[in-house]
PDB file of C-alpha atoms in Angstrom:
ATOM      1  CA  MET A   1      31.847   7.067  22.526  1.00 44.00           C
ATOM      2  CA  MET A   2      30.548   7.934  19.100  1.00 45.00           C
ATOM      3  CA  GLY A   3      30.915   4.783  17.050  1.00 45.00           C
ATOM      4  CA  SER A   4      29.176   4.174  13.769  1.00 47.00           C
ATOM      5  CA  ARG A   5      26.194   2.896  15.721  1.00 50.00           C
ATOM      6  CA  GLY A   6      25.796   6.234  17.458  1.00 47.00           C
ATOM      7  CA  THR A   7      25.970   8.021  14.138  1.00 50.00           C
ATOM      8  CA  SER A   8      23.270   5.921  12.520  1.00 50.00           C
ATOM      9  CA  ALA A   9      21.002   6.435  15.502  1.00 57.00           C
ATOM     10  CA  VAL A  10      20.876  10.165  14.894  1.00 76.00           C
ATOM     11  CA  LEU A  11      20.106   9.846  11.196  1.00 88.00           C
ATOM     12  CA  SER A  12      16.521  10.769  10.473  1.00 93.00           C
ATOM     13  CA  ARG A  13      14.199   8.054   9.228  1.00 94.00           C
ATOM     14  CA  ALA A  14      14.077   9.830   5.894  1.00 95.00           C
ATOM     15  CA  ALA A  15      17.864   9.650   5.620  1.00 96.00           C
ATOM     16  CA  ARG A  16      17.937   5.960   6.547  1.00 96.00           C
ATOM     17  CA  MET A  17      15.216   5.190   4.003  1.00 97.00           C
ATOM     18  CA  ARG A  18      17.169   7.093   1.365  1.00 97.00           C
ATOM     19  CA  GLN A  19      20.305   5.061   2.050  1.00 96.00           C
ATOM     20  CA  LYS A  20      18.486   1.743   1.951  1.00 96.00           C
ATOM     21  CA  LEU A  21      16.466   2.456  -1.184  1.00 97.00           C
ATOM     22  CA  GLN A  22      19.285   4.162  -3.056  1.00 97.00           C
ATOM     23  CA  SER A  23      21.839   1.420  -2.562  1.00 96.00           C
ATOM     24  CA  ALA A  24      19.505  -1.519  -3.209  1.00 98.00           C
ATOM     25  CA  LEU A  25      17.534  -0.066  -6.117  1.00 98.00           C
ATOM     26  CA  GLU A  26      20.251   2.030  -7.770  1.00 97.00           C
ATOM     27  CA  ALA A  27      17.611   4.696  -8.197  1.00 97.00           C
ATOM     28  CA  SER A  28      18.082   7.406 -10.795  1.00 96.00           C
ATOM     29  CA  THR A  29      15.411   9.445  -9.017  1.00 97.00           C
ATOM     30  CA  LEU A  30      14.494   9.109  -5.358  1.00 97.00           C
ATOM     31  CA  ASP A  31      12.113  11.648  -3.854  1.00 97.00           C
ATOM     32  CA  ILE A  32      11.202  11.159  -0.212  1.00 97.00           C
ATOM     33  CA  GLU A  33       8.663  13.564   1.192  1.00 95.00           C
ATOM     34  CA  ASP A  34       7.663  13.576   4.844  1.00 94.00           C
ATOM     35  CA  VAL A  35       3.900  14.105   4.962  1.00 93.00           C
ATOM     36  CA  SER A  36       3.465  13.135   8.618  1.00 90.00           C
ATOM     37  CA  TYR A  37       2.005  16.534   9.375  1.00 85.00           C
ATOM     38  CA  GLN A  38      -1.039  15.566   7.287  1.00 83.00           C
ATOM     39  CA  HIS A  39      -1.724  12.726   9.683  1.00 77.00           C
ATOM     40  CA  ALA A  40      -1.056  14.368  13.024  1.00 74.00           C
ATOM     41  CA  GLY A  41      -3.651  13.319  15.581  1.00 69.00           C
ATOM     42  CA  HIS A  42      -4.459  10.173  13.555  1.00 67.00           C
ATOM     43  CA  ALA A  43      -5.452   7.374  15.968  1.00 61.00           C
ATOM     44  CA  ALA A  44      -2.530   5.159  14.961  1.00 60.00           C
ATOM     45  CA  VAL A  45       0.070   7.894  15.447  1.00 63.00           C
ATOM     46  CA  LYS A  46       0.975   7.683  19.095  1.00 62.00           C
ATOM     47  CA  ASP A  47       2.587  10.284  21.300  1.00 60.00           C
ATOM     48  CA  ASN A  48       2.932  12.872  18.570  1.00 57.00           C
ATOM     49  CA  ALA A  49       5.461  10.642  16.837  1.00 71.00           C
ATOM     50  CA  ASN A  50       7.033  12.211  13.791  1.00 83.00           C
ATOM     51  CA  GLU A  51       8.326  10.673  10.560  1.00 90.00           C
ATOM     52  CA  THR A  52       5.347   8.319  10.327  1.00 92.00           C
ATOM     53  CA  HIS A  53       4.006   9.025   6.823  1.00 94.00           C
ATOM     54  CA  PHE A  54       6.009   9.483   3.636  1.00 96.00           C
ATOM     55  CA  ASN A  55       5.471   9.836  -0.091  1.00 96.00           C
ATOM     56  CA  ILE A  56       8.181   8.047  -2.033  1.00 97.00           C
ATOM     57  CA  LYS A  57       8.871   8.321  -5.742  1.00 97.00           C
ATOM     58  CA  VAL A  58      11.547   6.019  -7.039  1.00 97.00           C
ATOM     59  CA  ILE A  59      12.762   5.421 -10.564  1.00 98.00           C
ATOM     60  CA  SER A  60      14.867   2.288 -10.783  1.00 98.00           C
ATOM     61  CA  PRO A  61      16.073  -0.057 -13.526  1.00 97.00           C
ATOM     62  CA  LYS A  62      15.423  -2.904 -11.066  1.00 97.00           C
ATOM     63  CA  PHE A  63      11.671  -2.472 -11.610  1.00 98.00           C
ATOM     64  CA  GLU A  64      12.024  -3.516 -15.246  1.00 97.00           C
ATOM     65  CA  GLY A  65       9.724  -6.477 -15.961  1.00 97.00           C
ATOM     66  CA  GLN A  66       8.190  -6.396 -12.459  1.00 97.00           C
ATOM     67  CA  SER A  67       4.480  -5.937 -11.767  1.00 97.00           C
ATOM     68  CA  LEU A  68       3.353  -2.979  -9.679  1.00 96.00           C
ATOM     69  CA  VAL A  69       2.659  -5.310  -6.754  1.00 97.00           C
ATOM     70  CA  LYS A  70       6.204  -6.729  -6.949  1.00 98.00           C
ATOM     71  CA  ARG A  71       7.740  -3.248  -7.158  1.00 98.00           C
ATOM     72  CA  HIS A  72       5.868  -2.130  -4.065  1.00 98.00           C
ATOM     73  CA  ARG A  73       6.898  -5.327  -2.250  1.00 97.00           C
ATOM     74  CA  MET A  74      10.540  -4.601  -3.124  1.00 98.00           C
ATOM     75  CA  VAL A  75      10.230  -1.162  -1.531  1.00 98.00           C
ATOM     76  CA  TYR A  76       8.369  -2.498   1.514  1.00 97.00           C
ATOM     77  CA  ASP A  77      10.925  -5.280   1.998  1.00 97.00           C
ATOM     78  CA  LEU A  78      13.762  -2.758   2.086  1.00 98.00           C
ATOM     79  CA  LEU A  79      11.887  -0.748   4.705  1.00 97.00           C
ATOM     80  CA  THR A  80      10.833  -3.620   6.995  1.00 96.00           C
ATOM     81  CA  ASP A  81      12.898  -2.298   9.918  1.00 96.00           C
ATOM     82  CA  GLU A  82      11.331   1.132   9.557  1.00 96.00           C
ATOM     83  CA  LEU A  83       7.804  -0.303   9.351  1.00 95.00           C
ATOM     84  CA  ASN A  84       8.514  -2.215  12.543  1.00 93.00           C
ATOM     85  CA  SER A  85       9.786   0.874  14.341  1.00 92.00           C
ATOM     86  CA  GLY A  86       7.113   3.508  13.884  1.00 91.00           C
ATOM     87  CA  LEU A  87       6.858   4.092  10.142  1.00 94.00           C
ATOM     88  CA  HIS A  88       3.112   3.899   9.635  1.00 93.00           C
ATOM     89  CA  ALA A  89       2.426   4.400   5.942  1.00 93.00           C
ATOM     90  CA  ILE A  90       4.188   5.110   2.688  1.00 95.00           C
ATOM     91  CA  SER A  91       2.675   6.109  -0.600  1.00 96.00           C
ATOM     92  CA  ILE A  92       4.782   4.659  -3.405  1.00 96.00           C
ATOM     93  CA  VAL A  93       5.282   5.626  -7.026  1.00 96.00           C
ATOM     94  CA  ALA A  94       7.657   3.086  -8.588  1.00 97.00           C
ATOM     95  CA  LYS A  95       8.683   3.466 -12.212  1.00 97.00           C
ATOM     96  CA  THR A  96      11.376   2.274 -14.559  1.00 97.00           C
ATOM     97  CA  PRO A  97      13.604   4.801 -16.373  1.00 96.00           C
ATOM     98  CA  LYS A  98      11.738   3.966 -19.620  1.00 96.00           C
ATOM     99  CA  GLU A  99       8.310   4.599 -18.096  1.00 95.00           C
ATOM    100  CA  SER A 100       9.422   7.884 -16.640  1.00 92.00           C
ATOM    101  CA  GLY A 101      10.649   8.996 -20.035  1.00 84.00           C
ATOM    102  CA  SER A 102      14.127   9.735 -18.758  1.00 61.00           C
TER     103      SER A 102
ATOM    104  CA  MET B   1      -4.501 -19.413   8.791  1.00 89.00           C
ATOM    105  CA  ARG B   2      -3.470 -19.795   5.148  1.00 92.00           C
ATOM    106  CA  GLU B   3      -6.324 -22.179   4.373  1.00 94.00           C
ATOM    107  CA  THR B   4      -8.808 -19.960   6.157  1.00 94.00           C
ATOM    108  CA  LEU B   5      -7.632 -16.947   4.189  1.00 96.00           C
ATOM    109  CA  ASP B   6      -7.775 -18.905   0.907  1.00 96.00           C
ATOM    110  CA  LYS B   7     -11.459 -19.420   1.662  1.00 96.00           C
ATOM    111  CA  VAL B   8     -12.073 -15.832   2.721  1.00 95.00           C
ATOM    112  CA  VAL B   9     -10.515 -14.272  -0.367  1.00 96.00           C
ATOM    113  CA  GLY B  10     -12.212 -16.825  -2.606  1.00 95.00           C
ATOM    114  CA  ALA B  11     -15.661 -16.357  -1.139  1.00 95.00           C
ATOM    115  CA  HIS B  12     -16.397 -13.155  -3.059  1.00 94.00           C
ATOM    116  CA  LYS B  13     -15.196 -11.629  -6.292  1.00 94.00           C
ATOM    117  CA  VAL B  14     -13.935  -8.487  -4.546  1.00 96.00           C
ATOM    118  CA  VAL B  15     -12.788  -8.540  -0.930  1.00 97.00           C
ATOM    119  CA  LEU B  16     -11.303  -5.523   0.831  1.00 98.00           C
ATOM    120  CA  PHE B  17      -9.381  -5.935   4.074  1.00 98.00           C
ATOM    121  CA  MET B  18      -9.524  -2.532   5.675  1.00 98.00           C
ATOM    122  CA  LYS B  19      -9.339  -0.572   8.889  1.00 97.00           C
ATOM    123  CA  GLY B  20     -12.882   0.025  10.032  1.00 97.00           C
ATOM    124  CA  THR B  21     -16.016  -0.659   8.040  1.00 97.00           C
ATOM    125  CA  LYS B  22     -17.424   0.506   4.697  1.00 96.00           C
ATOM    126  CA  ASP B  23     -19.504   3.113   6.456  1.00 96.00           C
ATOM    127  CA  PHE B  24     -16.935   4.034   9.098  1.00 96.00           C
ATOM    128  CA  PRO B  25     -13.412   3.650   7.705  1.00 96.00           C
ATOM    129  CA  GLN B  26     -10.807   4.255  10.418  1.00 94.00           C
ATOM    130  CA  CYS B  27      -7.987   5.253   8.097  1.00 93.00           C
ATOM    131  CA  GLY B  28      -7.729   7.615   5.145  1.00 93.00           C
ATOM    132  CA  PHE B  29      -6.189   4.990   2.860  1.00 95.00           C
ATOM    133  CA  SER B  30      -8.981   2.507   3.558  1.00 97.00           C
ATOM    134  CA  HIS B  31     -11.482   5.295   3.049  1.00 97.00           C
ATOM    135  CA  THR B  32      -9.971   6.074  -0.362  1.00 97.00           C
ATOM    136  CA  VAL B  33     -10.324   2.499  -1.617  1.00 97.00           C
ATOM    137  CA  VAL B  34     -13.934   2.305  -0.401  1.00 98.00           C
ATOM    138  CA  GLN B  35     -14.638   5.542  -2.271  1.00 96.00           C
ATOM    139  CA  ILE B  36     -13.080   4.210  -5.476  1.00 96.00           C
ATOM    140  CA  LEU B  37     -15.053   0.950  -5.377  1.00 95.00           C
ATOM    141  CA  ARG B  38     -18.264   2.770  -4.543  1.00 94.00           C
ATOM    142  CA  SER B  39     -17.821   5.418  -7.205  1.00 92.00           C
ATOM    143  CA  LEU B  40     -17.296   2.701  -9.816  1.00 90.00           C
ATOM    144  CA  ASP B  41     -20.295   0.745  -8.547  1.00 89.00           C
ATOM    145  CA  VAL B  42     -18.212  -2.352  -7.952  1.00 92.00           C
ATOM    146  CA  PRO B  43     -19.852  -4.766  -5.478  1.00 93.00           C
ATOM    147  CA  PHE B  44     -17.440  -5.668  -2.665  1.00 95.00           C
ATOM    148  CA  GLU B  45     -17.213  -7.238   0.765  1.00 97.00           C
ATOM    149  CA  THR B  46     -15.056  -5.826   3.543  1.00 97.00           C
ATOM    150  CA  LEU B  47     -13.370  -7.237   6.627  1.00 97.00           C
ATOM    151  CA  ASP B  48     -12.188  -5.030   9.464  1.00 98.00           C
ATOM    152  CA  VAL B  49      -8.627  -5.907  10.471  1.00 97.00           C
ATOM    153  CA  LEU B  50      -8.794  -3.619  13.504  1.00 97.00           C
ATOM    154  CA  SER B  51     -11.371  -5.881  15.090  1.00 97.00           C
ATOM    155  CA  ASN B  52      -9.293  -9.029  14.552  1.00 96.00           C
ATOM    156  CA  GLU B  53      -5.595  -8.890  15.416  1.00 96.00           C
ATOM    157  CA  ALA B  54      -4.917 -12.469  14.238  1.00 95.00           C
ATOM    158  CA  LEU B  55      -6.436 -11.620  10.859  1.00 96.00           C
ATOM    159  CA  ARG B  56      -4.362  -8.446  10.677  1.00 96.00           C
ATOM    160  CA  GLN B  57      -1.069 -10.221  11.365  1.00 96.00           C
ATOM    161  CA  GLY B  58      -1.980 -13.288   9.305  1.00 96.00           C
ATOM    162  CA  LEU B  59      -2.769 -11.191   6.243  1.00 97.00           C
ATOM    163  CA  LYS B  60       0.567  -9.412   6.320  1.00 96.00           C
ATOM    164  CA  ASP B  61       2.287 -12.782   5.786  1.00 96.00           C
ATOM    165  CA  TYR B  62      -0.370 -14.213   3.499  1.00 97.00           C
ATOM    166  CA  SER B  63      -0.165 -11.243   1.136  1.00 97.00           C
ATOM    167  CA  SER B  64       3.522 -10.453   1.691  1.00 96.00           C
ATOM    168  CA  TRP B  65       2.281  -6.917   2.188  1.00 97.00           C
ATOM    169  CA  PRO B  66       2.842  -5.027   5.432  1.00 97.00           C
ATOM    170  CA  THR B  67       0.087  -2.406   5.280  1.00 97.00           C
ATOM    171  CA  PHE B  68      -3.667  -1.989   4.911  1.00 97.00           C
ATOM    172  CA  PRO B  69      -5.963  -1.705   3.008  1.00 98.00           C
ATOM    173  CA  GLN B  70      -5.436  -4.842   0.913  1.00 98.00           C
ATOM    174  CA  LEU B  71      -7.698  -5.513  -2.046  1.00 98.00           C
ATOM    175  CA  TYR B  72      -8.312  -9.025  -3.387  1.00 97.00           C
ATOM    176  CA  ILE B  73      -9.997  -9.723  -6.713  1.00 96.00           C
ATOM    177  CA  ASP B  74     -10.877 -13.263  -7.780  1.00 94.00           C
ATOM    178  CA  GLY B  75      -8.800 -14.594  -4.898  1.00 95.00           C
ATOM    179  CA  GLU B  76      -5.687 -12.726  -6.064  1.00 96.00           C
ATOM    180  CA  PHE B  77      -3.978  -9.858  -4.306  1.00 97.00           C
ATOM    181  CA  PHE B  78      -4.614  -6.747  -6.405  1.00 97.00           C
ATOM    182  CA  GLY B  79      -2.847  -4.082  -4.360  1.00 97.00           C
ATOM    183  CA  GLY B  80      -3.008  -1.501  -1.651  1.00 97.00           C
ATOM    184  CA  CYS B  81      -4.320   2.037  -1.882  1.00 97.00           C
ATOM    185  CA  ASP B  82      -1.728   3.393  -4.360  1.00 96.00           C
ATOM    186  CA  ILE B  83      -2.110   0.527  -6.821  1.00 96.00           C
ATOM    187  CA  THR B  84      -5.901   0.537  -6.605  1.00 96.00           C
ATOM    188  CA  LEU B  85      -5.893   4.264  -7.261  1.00 94.00           C
ATOM    189  CA  SER B  86      -3.549   4.041 -10.243  1.00 93.00           C
ATOM    190  CA  GLN B  87      -5.203   0.907 -11.682  1.00 93.00           C
ATOM    191  CA  ALA B  88      -8.790   1.946 -10.998  1.00 91.00           C
ATOM    192  CA  PHE B  89      -9.634   1.639 -14.695  1.00 88.00           C
ATOM    193  CA  TYR B  90      -9.354  -2.164 -14.468  1.00 88.00           C
ATOM    194  CA  LEU B  91     -12.032  -2.210 -11.804  1.00 89.00           C
ATOM    195  CA  LEU B  92     -14.598  -1.143 -14.377  1.00 84.00           C
ATOM    196  CA  TRP B  93     -14.553  -4.719 -15.650  1.00 81.00           C
ATOM    197  CA  LEU B  94     -15.840  -5.899 -12.284  1.00 81.00           C
ATOM    198  CA  LYS B  95     -19.120  -4.100 -12.618  1.00 76.00           C
ATOM    199  CA  PRO B  96     -22.136  -6.376 -13.027  1.00 70.00           C
ATOM    200  CA  THR B  97     -22.862  -4.644 -16.309  1.00 66.00           C
ATOM    201  CA  HIS B  98     -19.800  -3.441 -18.109  1.00 59.00           C
ATOM    202  CA  MET B  99     -19.731   0.270 -18.488  1.00 55.00           C
ATOM    203  CA  THR B 100     -19.644   1.483 -22.052  1.00 60.00           C
ATOM    204  CA  VAL B 101     -16.534   3.571 -22.272  1.00 59.00           C
ATOM    205  CA  ALA B 102     -17.485   6.745 -24.020  1.00 62.00           C
ATOM    206  CA  SER B 103     -16.459  10.340 -23.991  1.00 70.00           C
ATOM    207  CA  CYS B 104     -18.246  13.625 -24.015  1.00 67.00           C
ATOM    208  CA  VAL B 105     -17.647  16.757 -25.999  1.00 69.00           C
TER     209      VAL B 105
END
């Protein structure tokens, strides 16, 4: 039986993160780069797990008037499930459309 | 836990919660923040969250921040590695003697 649950289970972490961030932040730019290979063998990365480290660049109007700390918290909050299921670290660049000059 | 952490972050001007110690960071992101603070000559204290699981979990809630390192300045959460890196200029004000900002030709 391939219900919607089965479908979401085969989505990569990167794809799930894209869905969550895109819909909540209405991002005009959303770059998600898997840099897990740079951390292979790292003590916290168990059993050769993949999709553990990402660089994320997001440009969103929702960041308007928010401090950097708040913007990062918004991103982290959207990715709580991922952080609790093997996502180890994300590097975040969070800008507003104005700041990005677009 | 909250009261304890209020005291810990208030005990020094700059407190870094990190993985490992100043001399032996156990994570590249913690290592980066140590390097930034050292290169700017900012005095700071560190606490190793890997050696204290209750501290590690407690700080995630206290700071509303799920990862480490976490940098506190004057008892306030300043940021993690990315923010510290991008806002490093502000740390110059924490030096015992303010650096004269000058440029070279």
